PDB file of C-alpha atoms in Angstrom:
ATOM      1  CA  MET A   1      -0.100  -0.005   0.092  1.00  0.00           C
ATOM      2  CA  ASN A   2       1.507   3.353  -1.070  1.00  0.00           C
ATOM      3  CA  LYS A   3       1.343   6.528   0.970  1.00  0.00           C
ATOM      4  CA  LYS A   4      -1.559   7.832  -1.028  1.00  0.00           C
ATOM      5  CA  GLU A   5      -3.738   4.708  -0.412  1.00  0.00           C
ATOM      6  CA  GLN A   6      -2.784   4.616   3.137  1.00  0.00           C
ATOM      7  CA  LEU A   7      -3.931   8.373   3.597  1.00  0.00           C
ATOM      8  CA  LYS A   8      -7.067   7.362   1.785  1.00  0.00           C
ATOM      9  CA  LYS A   9      -7.744   4.848   4.552  1.00  0.00           C
ATOM     10  CA  ASP A  10      -7.158   7.275   7.228  1.00  0.00           C
ATOM     11  CA  LEU A  11      -9.544   9.701   5.657  1.00  0.00           C
ATOM     12  CA  ASP A  12     -12.089   7.029   5.299  1.00  0.00           C
ATOM     13  CA  LYS A  13     -12.254   6.511   9.089  1.00  0.00           C
ATOM     14  CA  ILE A  14     -12.578  10.292   9.458  1.00  0.00           C
ATOM     15  CA  THR A  15     -15.190  10.931   6.937  1.00  0.00           C
ATOM     16  CA  LYS A  16     -17.384   8.213   8.653  1.00  0.00           C
ATOM     17  CA  SER A  17     -17.382  10.280  11.813  1.00  0.00           C
ATOM     18  CA  ILE A  18     -17.992  13.415   9.865  1.00  0.00           C
ATOM     19  CA  VAL A  19     -21.085  11.867   8.210  1.00  0.00           C
ATOM     20  CA  THR A  20     -22.415  10.711  11.590  1.00  0.00           C
ATOM     21  CA  PHE A  21     -22.171  14.043  13.352  1.00  0.00           C
ATOM     22  CA  LEU A  22     -23.588  15.972  10.328  1.00  0.00           C
ATOM     23  CA  GLN A  23     -26.618  13.639  10.327  1.00  0.00           C
ATOM     24  CA  SER A  24     -26.926  13.941  14.070  1.00  0.00           C
ATOM     25  CA  PHE A  25     -26.344  17.687  14.195  1.00  0.00           C
ATOM     26  CA  GLU A  26     -28.818  18.365  11.230  1.00  0.00           C
ATOM     27  CA  PHE A  27     -31.617  16.685  13.030  1.00  0.00           C
ATOM     28  CA  CYS A  28     -30.611  18.087  16.473  1.00  0.00           C
ATOM     29  CA  TYR A  29     -30.577  21.661  15.220  1.00  0.00           C
ATOM     30  CA  TYR A  30     -34.074  21.223  13.778  1.00  0.00           C
ATOM     31  CA  LEU A  31     -35.456  19.786  17.032  1.00  0.00           C
ATOM     32  CA  ASN A  32     -34.158  22.884  18.828  1.00  0.00           C
ATOM     33  CA  TYR A  33     -35.073  25.477  16.170  1.00  0.00           C
ATOM     34  CA  PRO A  34     -37.718  24.128  13.868  1.00  0.00           C
ATOM     35  CA  LYS A  35     -37.823  26.577  10.905  1.00  0.00           C
ATOM     36  CA  SER A  36     -39.790  26.969   7.834  1.00  0.00           C
ATOM     37  CA  ASP A  37     -38.393  29.522   5.333  1.00  0.00           C
ATOM     38  CA  ASN A  38     -36.218  30.868   8.126  1.00  0.00           C
ATOM     39  CA  ILE A  39     -39.205  31.447  10.452  1.00  0.00           C
ATOM     40  CA  LEU A  40     -39.424  29.588  13.668  1.00  0.00           C
ATOM     41  CA  ASP A  41     -42.379  27.060  13.505  1.00  0.00           C
ATOM     42  CA  GLU A  42     -43.930  27.531  16.956  1.00  0.00           C
ATOM     43  CA  LYS A  43     -46.393  24.834  16.448  1.00  0.00           C
ATOM     44  CA  HIS A  44     -43.662  22.246  15.752  1.00  0.00           C
ATOM     45  CA  LEU A  45     -41.482  23.631  18.583  1.00  0.00           C
ATOM     46  CA  LYS A  46     -44.382  23.204  21.016  1.00  0.00           C
ATOM     47  CA  TYR A  47     -45.019  19.687  19.936  1.00  0.00           C
ATOM     48  CA  ILE A  48     -41.327  18.735  20.017  1.00  0.00           C
ATOM     49  CA  SER A  49     -40.818  20.284  23.646  1.00  0.00           C
ATOM     50  CA  ASN A  50     -43.847  18.441  24.877  1.00  0.00           C
ATOM     51  CA  SER A  51     -43.073  15.162  23.321  1.00  0.00           C
ATOM     52  CA  GLY A  52     -41.101  12.658  25.471  1.00  0.00           C
ATOM     53  CA  PHE A  53     -39.614  10.945  22.339  1.00  0.00           C
ATOM     54  CA  PHE A  54     -38.564  14.022  20.511  1.00  0.00           C
ATOM     55  CA  SER A  55     -37.081  15.890  23.626  1.00  0.00           C
ATOM     56  CA  PHE A  56     -35.022  12.780  24.311  1.00  0.00           C
ATOM     57  CA  SER A  57     -34.140  12.397  20.652  1.00  0.00           C
ATOM     58  CA  ARG A  58     -33.007  16.014  20.684  1.00  0.00           C
ATOM     59  CA  TYR A  59     -30.711  15.226  23.631  1.00  0.00           C
ATOM     60  CA  ALA A  60     -29.425  11.808  22.334  1.00  0.00           C
ATOM     61  CA  LEU A  61     -28.510  13.590  18.920  1.00  0.00           C
ATOM     62  CA  TRP A  62     -26.631  16.210  20.686  1.00  0.00           C
ATOM     63  CA  ARG A  63     -24.707  13.599  22.794  1.00  0.00           C
ATOM     64  CA  LEU A  64     -23.877  11.759  19.553  1.00  0.00           C
ATOM     65  CA  THR A  65     -22.743  15.017  17.789  1.00  0.00           C
ATOM     66  CA  ILE A  66     -20.426  15.911  20.742  1.00  0.00           C
ATOM     67  CA  ILE A  67     -19.089  12.453  21.007  1.00  0.00           C
ATOM     68  CA  GLU A  68     -18.121  12.249  17.375  1.00  0.00           C
ATOM     69  CA  LEU A  69     -16.899  15.826  17.150  1.00  0.00           C
ATOM     70  CA  HIS A  70     -14.736  15.069  20.172  1.00  0.00           C
ATOM     71  CA  LYS A  71     -13.009  12.090  18.297  1.00  0.00           C
ATOM     72  CA  LEU A  72     -12.026  14.350  15.448  1.00  0.00           C
ATOM     73  CA  THR A  73     -10.851  17.513  17.436  1.00  0.00           C
ATOM     74  CA  ASN A  74      -9.356  16.172  20.763  1.00  0.00           C
ATOM     75  CA  ASP A  75      -5.588  16.628  20.489  1.00  0.00           C
ATOM     76  CA  ASN A  76      -4.545  13.615  22.588  1.00  0.00           C
ATOM     77  CA  LYS A  77      -1.722  11.695  21.114  1.00  0.00           C
ATOM     78  CA  GLU A  78      -2.592   8.621  23.144  1.00  0.00           C
ATOM     79  CA  THR A  79      -6.366   8.275  22.107  1.00  0.00           C
ATOM     80  CA  ASP A  80      -8.660   8.968  19.164  1.00  0.00           C
ATOM     81  CA  LYS A  81      -6.071   8.091  16.592  1.00  0.00           C
ATOM     82  CA  TYR A  82      -8.060   9.300  13.642  1.00  0.00           C
ATOM     83  CA  ASN A  83      -8.583  13.030  14.236  1.00  0.00           C
ATOM     84  CA  LEU A  84      -7.502  16.233  12.537  1.00  0.00           C
ATOM     85  CA  HIS A  85      -4.533  17.039  14.713  1.00  0.00           C
ATOM     86  CA  HIS A  86      -2.884  13.675  14.131  1.00  0.00           C
ATOM     87  CA  LEU A  87      -3.702  13.925  10.460  1.00  0.00           C
ATOM     88  CA  LEU A  88      -2.064  17.353   9.898  1.00  0.00           C
ATOM     89  CA  ARG A  89       0.990  16.090  11.819  1.00  0.00           C
ATOM     90  CA  LYS A  90       1.205  13.198   9.456  1.00  0.00           C
ATOM     91  CA  ILE A  91       1.128  15.314   6.278  1.00  0.00           C
ATOM     92  CA  GLU A  92       3.491  18.012   7.306  1.00  0.00           C
ATOM     93  CA  LYS A  93       7.217  17.965   6.988  1.00  0.00           C
ATOM     94  CA  GLY A  94       8.568  14.934   9.149  1.00  0.00           C
ATOM     95  CA  GLY A  95       5.158  13.139   8.983  1.00  0.00           C
ATOM     96  CA  ILE A  96       4.681   9.730   7.393  1.00  0.00           C
ATOM     97  CA  TYR A  97       2.800  11.427   4.392  1.00  0.00           C
ATOM     98  CA  GLN A  98       5.286  14.120   3.838  1.00  0.00           C
ATOM     99  CA  SER A  99       6.294  12.593   0.498  1.00  0.00           C
ATOM    100  CA  LEU A 100       2.825  13.718  -0.771  1.00  0.00           C
ATOM    101  CA  ASN A 101       4.362  17.224  -0.740  1.00  0.00           C
ATOM    102  CA  ILE A 102       1.248  19.136   0.599  1.00  0.00           C
ATOM    103  CA  ASP A 103       2.058  22.887   0.699  1.00  0.00           C
ATOM    104  CA  GLU A 104       3.311  23.639   4.212  1.00  0.00           C
ATOM    105  CA  LEU A 105       1.538  27.119   3.890  1.00  0.00           C
ATOM    106  CA  LYS A 106      -1.792  25.350   3.355  1.00  0.00           C
ATOM    107  CA  ILE A 107      -1.124  23.010   6.361  1.00  0.00           C
ATOM    108  CA  SER A 108      -0.277  26.141   8.389  1.00  0.00           C
ATOM    109  CA  GLU A 109      -3.553  27.638   7.331  1.00  0.00           C
ATOM    110  CA  TRP A 110      -5.499  24.522   8.413  1.00  0.00           C
ATOM    111  CA  LYS A 111      -3.781  24.581  11.758  1.00  0.00           C
ATOM    112  CA  ASN A 112      -4.524  28.390  12.309  1.00  0.00           C
ATOM    113  CA  GLU A 113      -8.218  27.727  11.500  1.00  0.00           C
ATOM    114  CA  LEU A 114      -8.403  24.952  14.094  1.00  0.00           C
ATOM    115  CA  LYS A 115      -6.573  27.111  16.509  1.00  0.00           C
ATOM    116  CA  LYS A 116      -9.137  29.771  16.273  1.00  0.00           C
ATOM    117  CA  GLN A 117     -11.581  27.167  17.292  1.00  0.00           C
ATOM    118  CA  ASN A 118      -9.656  26.214  20.523  1.00  0.00           C
ATOM    119  CA  LYS A 119     -12.302  27.507  22.810  1.00  0.00           C
ATOM    120  CA  SER A 120     -14.969  25.528  21.220  1.00  0.00           C
ATOM    121  CA  ILE A 121     -12.750  22.437  21.024  1.00  0.00           C
ATOM    122  CA  GLU A 122     -12.082  22.597  24.659  1.00  0.00           C
ATOM    123  CA  GLN A 123     -15.974  22.960  25.451  1.00  0.00           C
ATOM    124  CA  VAL A 124     -16.599  19.920  23.177  1.00  0.00           C
ATOM    125  CA  SER A 125     -14.053  17.972  25.289  1.00  0.00           C
ATOM    126  CA  SER A 126     -15.647  19.153  28.550  1.00  0.00           C
ATOM    127  CA  LEU A 127     -19.111  18.332  27.283  1.00  0.00           C
ATOM    128  CA  ARG A 128     -18.214  14.965  26.213  1.00  0.00           C
ATOM    129  CA  PHE A 129     -17.250  14.006  29.767  1.00  0.00           C
ATOM    130  CA  LYS A 130     -20.370  15.812  31.200  1.00  0.00           C
ATOM    131  CA  LEU A 131     -22.682  14.090  28.856  1.00  0.00           C
ATOM    132  CA  TYR A 132     -21.272  10.674  29.669  1.00  0.00           C
ATOM    133  CA  ALA A 133     -21.812  11.365  33.197  1.00  0.00           C
ATOM    134  CA  HIS A 134     -25.376  12.793  32.741  1.00  0.00           C
ATOM    135  CA  THR A 135     -27.913  10.786  34.558  1.00  0.00           C
ATOM    136  CA  ASP A 136     -30.754  13.312  34.883  1.00  0.00           C
ATOM    137  CA  HIS A 137     -33.792  12.141  33.014  1.00  0.00           C
ATOM    138  CA  ASN A 138     -35.001  15.774  32.236  1.00  0.00           C
ATOM    139  CA  TYR A 139     -33.356  16.170  28.825  1.00  0.00           C
ATOM    140  CA  LYS A 140     -35.210  19.334  27.840  1.00  0.00           C
ATOM    141  CA  ASN A 141     -32.724  21.798  28.869  1.00  0.00           C
ATOM    142  CA  VAL A 142     -29.345  19.958  28.252  1.00  0.00           C
ATOM    143  CA  ILE A 143     -28.464  22.118  25.102  1.00  0.00           C
ATOM    144  CA  ASN A 144     -29.892  25.375  26.504  1.00  0.00           C
ATOM    145  CA  ASN A 145     -27.684  25.036  29.619  1.00  0.00           C
ATOM    146  CA  SER A 146     -24.603  24.076  27.533  1.00  0.00           C
ATOM    147  CA  GLU A 147     -21.536  26.206  27.504  1.00  0.00           C
ATOM    148  CA  LEU A 148     -21.375  25.565  23.702  1.00  0.00           C
ATOM    149  CA  THR A 149     -24.043  26.951  21.551  1.00  0.00           C
ATOM    150  CA  LEU A 150     -25.411  25.196  18.441  1.00  0.00           C
ATOM    151  CA  LYS A 151     -24.116  28.119  16.330  1.00  0.00           C
ATOM    152  CA  GLU A 152     -20.528  27.658  17.758  1.00  0.00           C
ATOM    153  CA  THR A 153     -20.893  23.942  17.198  1.00  0.00           C
ATOM    154  CA  GLU A 154     -21.887  24.687  13.592  1.00  0.00           C
ATOM    155  CA  GLU A 155     -18.917  26.785  13.025  1.00  0.00           C
ATOM    156  CA  LEU A 156     -16.499  24.227  14.447  1.00  0.00           C
ATOM    157  CA  ILE A 157     -18.105  21.649  12.202  1.00  0.00           C
ATOM    158  CA  ASN A 158     -17.647  23.856   9.172  1.00  0.00           C
ATOM    159  CA  VAL A 159     -13.930  24.131   9.822  1.00  0.00           C
ATOM    160  CA  VAL A 160     -13.616  20.366  10.240  1.00  0.00           C
ATOM    161  CA  VAL A 161     -15.460  19.764   6.956  1.00  0.00           C
ATOM    162  CA  LYS A 162     -13.498  22.453   5.017  1.00  0.00           C
ATOM    163  CA  VAL A 163     -10.058  20.899   6.109  1.00  0.00           C
ATOM    164  CA  ILE A 164     -10.928  17.428   5.051  1.00  0.00           C
ATOM    165  CA  PHE A 165     -12.570  18.593   2.006  1.00  0.00           C
ATOM    166  CA  GLU A 166      -9.481  20.514   0.831  1.00  0.00           C
ATOM    167  CA  ILE A 167      -7.175  17.586   1.596  1.00  0.00           C
ATOM    168  CA  TYR A 168      -9.300  15.342  -0.686  1.00  0.00           C
ATOM    169  CA  SER A 169      -9.198  17.979  -3.378  1.00  0.00           C
ATOM    170  CA  ILE A 170      -5.370  18.486  -3.139  1.00  0.00           C
ATOM    171  CA  VAL A 171      -4.315  14.926  -2.811  1.00  0.00           C
ATOM    172  CA  PHE A 172      -6.769  13.067  -4.785  1.00  0.00           C
ATOM    173  CA  ASP A 173      -7.989  15.827  -7.201  1.00  0.00           C
ATOM    174  CA  THR A 174     -11.486  15.048  -6.364  1.00  0.00           C
ATOM    175  CA  HIS A 175     -14.341  16.480  -4.204  1.00  0.00           C
ATOM    176  CA  PHE A 176     -15.745  14.556  -1.403  1.00  0.00           C
ATOM    177  CA  GLU A 177     -19.378  15.599  -0.825  1.00  0.00           C
ATOM    178  CA  PHE A 178     -20.081  15.919   2.918  1.00  0.00           C
ATOM    179  CA  LYS A 179     -23.900  15.835   3.469  1.00  0.00           C
ATOM    180  CA  PRO A 180     -26.295  14.207   5.843  1.00  0.00           C
ATOM    181  CA  ILE A 181     -27.925  10.854   4.610  1.00  0.00           C
ATOM    182  CA  HIS A 182     -31.442  12.543   5.462  1.00  0.00           C
ATOM    183  CA  GLU A 183     -31.987  16.265   5.486  1.00  0.00           C
ATOM    184  CA  LYS A 184     -33.805  18.006   8.126  1.00  0.00           C
ATOM    185  CA  LYS A 185     -36.835  18.325   5.672  1.00  0.00           C
ATOM    186  CA  THR A 186     -37.210  14.497   6.360  1.00  0.00           C
ATOM    187  CA  LEU A 187     -37.797  15.174  10.102  1.00  0.00           C
ATOM    188  CA  ARG A 188     -39.953  18.173   9.297  1.00  0.00           C
ATOM    189  CA  ARG A 189     -42.291  15.964   7.060  1.00  0.00           C
ATOM    190  CA  ILE A 190     -42.500  13.306   9.882  1.00  0.00           C
ATOM    191  CA  ILE A 191     -43.696  15.930  12.524  1.00  0.00           C
ATOM    192  CA  ASP A 192     -46.013  17.560   9.992  1.00  0.00           C
ATOM    193  CA  ASP A 193     -47.523  14.085   9.284  1.00  0.00           C
ATOM    194  CA  ILE A 194     -48.017  13.417  13.079  1.00  0.00           C
ATOM    195  CA  LEU A 195     -49.539  16.875  13.645  1.00  0.00           C
ATOM    196  CA  THR A 196     -51.867  16.388  10.530  1.00  0.00           C
ATOM    197  CA  LYS A 197     -52.890  12.893  11.954  1.00  0.00           C
ATOM    198  CA  ARG A 198     -53.631  14.427  15.413  1.00  0.00           C
ATOM    199  CA  GLU A 199     -55.816  17.158  14.053  1.00  0.00           C
ATOM    200  CA  SER A 200     -57.569  14.814  11.773  1.00  0.00           C
ATOM    201  CA  ASP A 201     -58.225  12.433  14.862  1.00  0.00           C
ATOM    202  CA  LYS A 202     -59.519  15.314  16.893  1.00  0.00           C
ATOM    203  CA  LYS A 203     -61.796  16.420  14.017  1.00  0.00           C
ATOM    204  CA  ARG A 204     -63.230  12.939  13.770  1.00  0.00           C
ATOM    205  CA  VAL A 205     -63.891  12.581  17.477  1.00  0.00           C
ATOM    206  CA  VAL A 206     -65.779  16.012  17.350  1.00  0.00           C
ATOM    207  CA  GLU A 207     -67.720  14.885  14.312  1.00  0.00           C
ATOM    208  CA  LYS A 208     -68.763  11.718  16.041  1.00  0.00           C
ATOM    209  CA  PHE A 209     -69.607  13.435  19.100  1.00  0.00           C
ATOM    210  CA  ILE A 210     -71.997  15.728  17.176  1.00  0.00           C
ATOM    211  CA  GLN A 211     -73.608  12.851  15.248  1.00  0.00           C
ATOM    212  CA  ASN A 212     -74.220  11.030  18.621  1.00  0.00           C
ATOM    213  CA  ALA A 213     -75.782  14.100  20.111  1.00  0.00           C
ATOM    214  CA  ASN A 214     -77.988  14.677  17.093  1.00  0.00           C
ATOM    215  CA  LYS A 215     -79.186  10.966  17.434  1.00  0.00           C
ATOM    216  CA  THR A 216     -80.307  11.565  21.052  1.00  0.00           C
ATOM    217  CA  GLN A 217     -82.480  14.525  20.147  1.00  0.00           C
TER     218      GLN A 217
END
């Protein structure tokens, strides 16, 4: 296996984590801020907040997002073998992939972009351990009480995706398309269908009540 093939193997491990947290974060974001045409859908938000299943899903998806994001951004040489910090050390001068001759200035640019995210990366690491230790069954305020906002998480995710996308482009002269398997529109349709069914059931109950009332007159 040559160095290019070996790097591709490393990148495959990383992209699997990226696809997982993109999917989780996409759904998680919608469950916290359900929007239609950039307008908050109060009806959806009320249903989600009152639903045991969706409020738990909101927490579970956030937890998965943080765990996978931690794998890729935690700069621990002893653990999380496949992450961005390890990868950048491998492709720079002195690393096992130095023969691929990736521009040092470009590598420095990627490192600086990650460095700018240090605060968010540290919060991800802290959250990862807090979420593992979380035993409270009230999941509704887990994200609102987090030190890391969804917007900050999104900014960190965008940096991670950008770096891997550009490495693919430079080394393999190809574009790796990172996107969730299912878009948040899928989740919106599911909740729409549930609410439509609930309204239909209510209407049917009222109509049946009126019919029965008329029969007794």
